[in-house]
Short mmCIF file of C-alpha atoms in Angstrom, two decimals:
data_model
loop_
_atom_site.label_atom_id
_atom_site.label_comp_id
_atom_site.label_asym_id
_atom_site.label_seq_id
_atom_site.Cartn_x
_atom_site.Cartn_y
_atom_site.Cartn_z
CA MET A 196 0.04 16.58 7.02
CA PHE A 197 1.61 13.26 5.97
CA PRO A 198 5.30 12.38 6.42
CA GLU A 199 7.59 12.60 3.42
CA THR A 200 9.47 9.48 4.49
CA ILE A 201 8.57 6.50 6.67
CA VAL A 202 11.32 4.22 7.94
CA THR A 203 10.66 0.79 9.47
CA ASP A 204 12.98 -2.01 10.54
CA ARG A 205 13.52 -3.21 6.98
CA LEU A 206 11.85 -0.67 4.69
CA ARG A 207 12.12 2.93 3.58
CA LEU A 208 8.97 4.48 2.14
CA GLU A 209 9.22 7.80 0.29
CA ALA A 210 6.23 9.84 -0.82
CA VAL A 211 5.90 9.46 -4.60
CA GLY A 212 6.88 12.62 -6.42
CA PRO A 213 9.25 13.95 -9.08
CA GLU A 214 12.05 14.27 -6.48
CA THR A 215 11.75 10.77 -5.04
CA VAL A 216 11.13 8.52 -8.02
CA ASP A 217 12.44 8.40 -11.57
CA THR A 218 9.30 8.31 -13.69
CA LEU A 219 10.98 6.30 -16.45
CA GLU A 220 12.33 3.76 -13.94
CA LEU A 221 8.86 3.37 -12.46
CA TYR A 222 7.40 3.08 -15.96
CA GLU A 223 9.77 0.22 -16.79
CA ILE A 224 8.57 -1.61 -13.69
CA CYS A 225 4.87 -0.87 -14.21
CA SER A 226 4.95 -1.75 -17.90
CA SER A 227 7.43 -4.56 -18.47
CA ASP A 228 8.64 -6.00 -15.18
CA PRO A 229 8.95 -9.78 -15.83
CA TYR A 230 5.98 -10.62 -13.59
CA ILE A 231 3.86 -7.49 -14.10
CA ASP A 232 0.85 -9.44 -15.40
CA GLU A 233 0.92 -11.63 -12.31
CA VAL A 234 1.37 -8.59 -10.06
CA THR A 235 -1.63 -6.77 -11.54
CA GLU A 236 -3.92 -9.80 -11.87
CA TYR A 237 -6.08 -8.70 -8.95
CA MET A 238 -5.27 -4.99 -9.08
CA PRO A 239 -7.63 -2.24 -10.29
CA TRP A 240 -4.92 -1.04 -12.69
CA ASP A 241 -3.32 -2.56 -15.77
CA PRO A 242 0.32 -2.55 -16.84
CA HIS A 243 1.23 0.93 -18.06
CA GLU A 244 1.30 1.34 -21.82
CA THR A 245 3.23 4.62 -22.05
CA PRO A 246 5.55 6.74 -19.87
CA LYS A 247 2.83 9.39 -19.91
CA GLU A 248 0.55 7.03 -17.98
CA THR A 249 3.20 6.67 -15.27
CA LEU A 250 3.76 10.44 -15.21
CA GLU A 251 0.02 10.99 -14.76
CA PHE A 252 0.06 8.58 -11.82
CA VAL A 253 2.94 10.49 -10.21
CA GLU A 254 1.16 13.81 -10.76
CA GLU A 255 -2.13 12.48 -9.43
CA VAL A 256 -0.71 11.10 -6.18
CA THR A 257 1.43 14.22 -5.68
CA GLU A 258 -1.73 16.32 -5.87
CA GLN A 259 -3.49 13.94 -3.48
CA TYR A 260 -0.59 14.27 -1.02
CA GLU A 261 -0.60 18.05 -1.20
CA SER A 262 -4.36 18.23 -0.63
CA SER A 263 -4.14 15.88 2.40
CA ASP A 264 -6.56 13.40 0.84
CA GLY A 265 -4.05 10.56 0.89
CA ALA A 266 -0.54 9.54 -0.09
CA SER A 267 1.40 6.99 -2.09
CA TYR A 268 4.90 5.84 -1.20
CA VAL A 269 7.56 4.05 -3.17
CA ILE A 270 8.85 1.08 -1.16
CA ARG A 271 12.55 0.27 -1.01
CA PRO A 272 14.17 -2.39 1.20
CA ARG A 273 16.80 -0.82 3.42
CA GLU A 274 20.51 -1.52 3.16
CA GLY A 275 21.26 -5.03 4.33
CA GLU A 276 18.09 -6.46 2.84
CA ASP A 277 18.26 -8.55 -0.33
CA ARG A 278 18.09 -6.12 -3.28
CA GLY A 279 18.26 -3.20 -0.86
CA GLY A 280 17.57 0.19 -2.42
CA GLU A 281 15.55 -1.21 -5.33
CA ILE A 282 11.96 -0.22 -5.93
CA ALA A 283 9.95 -3.10 -4.47
CA GLY A 284 6.53 -1.59 -5.21
CA THR A 285 4.28 1.14 -3.91
CA ALA A 286 1.91 1.49 -0.98
CA GLY A 287 -0.78 4.08 -0.53
CA PHE A 288 -3.75 5.21 1.45
CA GLY A 289 -6.73 7.50 1.21
CA VAL A 290 -8.35 9.26 4.15
CA GLU A 291 -12.07 9.80 4.55
CA TRP A 292 -11.85 12.50 7.19
CA GLU A 293 -15.60 12.66 7.86
CA LYS A 294 -15.62 8.92 8.58
CA ARG A 295 -12.28 9.11 10.43
CA THR A 296 -11.14 6.17 8.32
CA LEU A 297 -7.96 5.37 6.42
CA GLY A 298 -8.12 2.86 3.58
CA MET A 299 -4.81 1.36 2.50
CA GLY A 300 -3.38 -0.75 -0.30
CA ILE A 301 -0.09 -2.12 -1.61
CA TRP A 302 1.50 -3.93 -4.55
CA LEU A 303 4.91 -5.54 -4.65
CA ARG A 304 7.09 -6.92 -7.40
CA LYS A 305 7.24 -10.71 -7.29
CA PRO A 306 10.88 -11.00 -6.07
CA PHE A 307 9.74 -9.20 -2.90
CA TRP A 308 6.77 -11.44 -2.15
CA GLY A 309 6.83 -13.60 0.95
CA ARG A 310 9.08 -11.34 3.03
CA GLY A 311 6.41 -9.87 5.30
CA TYR A 312 6.81 -6.42 3.80
CA SER A 313 3.04 -5.94 3.51
CA GLY A 314 2.63 -6.40 7.25
CA GLU A 315 5.55 -4.10 8.05
CA ARG A 316 4.11 -1.38 5.83
CA ALA A 317 0.71 -1.95 7.50
CA ALA A 318 2.29 -1.42 10.93
CA ALA A 319 3.63 1.93 9.74
CA PHE A 320 0.31 3.08 8.28
CA LEU A 321 -1.55 1.97 11.42
CA GLU A 322 0.76 4.03 13.62
CA LEU A 323 0.34 6.98 11.28
CA ALA A 324 -3.46 6.67 11.26
CA PHE A 325 -3.99 6.19 14.98
CA ASP A 326 -1.09 7.88 16.71
CA ARG A 327 -0.45 10.83 14.41
CA LEU A 328 -3.76 11.46 12.60
CA ASP A 329 -6.06 10.33 15.44
CA LEU A 330 -8.34 8.40 13.10
CA GLU A 331 -10.72 5.72 14.37
CA LEU A 332 -10.49 2.97 11.74
CA VAL A 333 -8.08 1.51 9.20
CA ALA A 334 -9.60 -0.62 6.45
CA VAL A 335 -8.18 -2.78 3.67
CA ALA A 336 -9.83 -4.83 0.94
CA ALA A 337 -8.62 -7.62 -1.33
CA HIS A 338 -10.14 -9.51 -4.26
CA VAL A 339 -11.88 -12.63 -2.97
CA ASP A 340 -9.75 -14.84 -5.25
CA ASN A 341 -6.44 -13.26 -4.24
CA ASP A 342 -5.46 -15.92 -1.72
CA ARG A 343 -1.92 -14.62 -1.22
CA SER A 344 -3.06 -11.11 -0.31
CA ASN A 345 -5.89 -12.33 1.87
CA ARG A 346 -3.52 -14.54 3.85
CA ALA A 347 -1.09 -11.66 4.34
CA ILE A 348 -3.88 -9.30 5.39
CA GLU A 349 -5.42 -11.80 7.77
CA LYS A 350 -2.05 -12.25 9.47
CA TYR A 351 -1.45 -8.60 10.31
CA VAL A 352 -5.12 -7.81 10.94
CA GLU A 353 -5.20 -10.60 13.52
CA THR A 354 -1.94 -9.34 15.02
CA TYR A 355 -3.53 -5.96 15.68
CA GLY A 356 -6.86 -7.26 16.93
CA GLY A 357 -8.94 -6.52 13.84
CA SER A 358 -11.21 -8.78 11.81
CA ARG A 359 -12.68 -9.51 8.40
CA GLU A 360 -15.95 -7.62 8.13
CA GLY A 361 -17.40 -9.46 5.16
CA ARG A 362 -17.70 -9.60 1.40
CA LEU A 363 -18.31 -6.44 -0.62
CA ARG A 364 -20.02 -7.22 -3.89
CA ASN A 365 -18.86 -5.49 -7.09
CA TYR A 366 -16.45 -3.43 -5.00
CA VAL A 367 -13.77 -2.94 -7.66
CA VAL A 368 -13.48 -3.12 -11.44
CA ILE A 369 -10.72 -5.37 -12.76
CA ASN A 370 -10.24 -5.97 -16.47
CA ASP A 371 -13.46 -4.03 -17.08
CA GLU A 372 -15.45 -6.42 -14.90
CA PRO A 373 -16.86 -5.76 -11.40
CA ALA A 374 -15.34 -7.99 -8.74
CA ASP A 375 -16.04 -8.85 -5.11
CA CYS A 376 -13.61 -8.09 -2.29
CA TYR A 377 -13.19 -9.07 1.33
CA ARG A 378 -12.89 -6.06 3.63
CA TYR A 379 -10.92 -6.08 6.86
CA SER A 380 -10.62 -3.39 9.51
CA ILE A 381 -8.74 -2.49 12.68
CA SER A 382 -10.01 0.08 15.18
CA GLN A 383 -7.89 2.49 17.16
CA SER A 384 -8.74 0.72 20.42
CA GLU A 385 -7.89 -2.71 18.98
CA TRP A 386 -4.56 -1.40 17.74
CA GLY A 387 -3.83 0.24 21.08
CA ASP A 388 -4.33 -3.02 22.95
CA ALA A 389 -2.00 -5.01 20.65
CA ALA A 390 1.75 -5.52 20.90
CA HIS A 391 3.72 -3.35 18.48
CA GLU A 392 6.81 -5.19 17.29
CA VAL A 393 7.78 -2.99 14.33
CA THR A 394 9.80 0.18 14.91
CA VAL A 395 8.46 3.11 12.86
CA ARG A 396 10.00 6.54 12.28
CA PHE A 397 8.34 9.42 10.42
CA GLU A 398 10.43 12.08 8.67
CA ASP A 399 8.91 15.36 7.44
#
């Protein structure tokens, strides 16, 4: 249903699984990367405490991929990019088939912030959702206090003709506390009318 690999101008995304990611390498990043606390500040997950926690994540998203409910991809800059081939983070999506909606998210290690990778990954997921899966809507949400993410989202949402829908109260739980998020969305027709400047290739 979903591609195993997605290649864009600067990124290579591989579906998370035992064959594509070293669980212990991912654990080191998710547990003790130098900026992991800053990375997870507005995320609905905490730094991993044990390798087993990382393994459970890999198993969970592999099952989700196989059941066609969604997918998670490890992000690596392509050769020629600074720190090419390294794990930069992960990006994922879930599909609500009855609502014909794809909801997406991403996190990146701090050295990879500010490069526009979030928007490039969004371009790939939008093409997947609308051109390949024939869905009607792509949605994304970010903590209301996460200025960096909201700016990045606003930039690519505006590029593809979408908009911020509003504020969702108590939408996520972070550090055991409910938190508000802004939700943005792009429709298939809005995307179809926009200019597509990112080259995307799907590999099965």
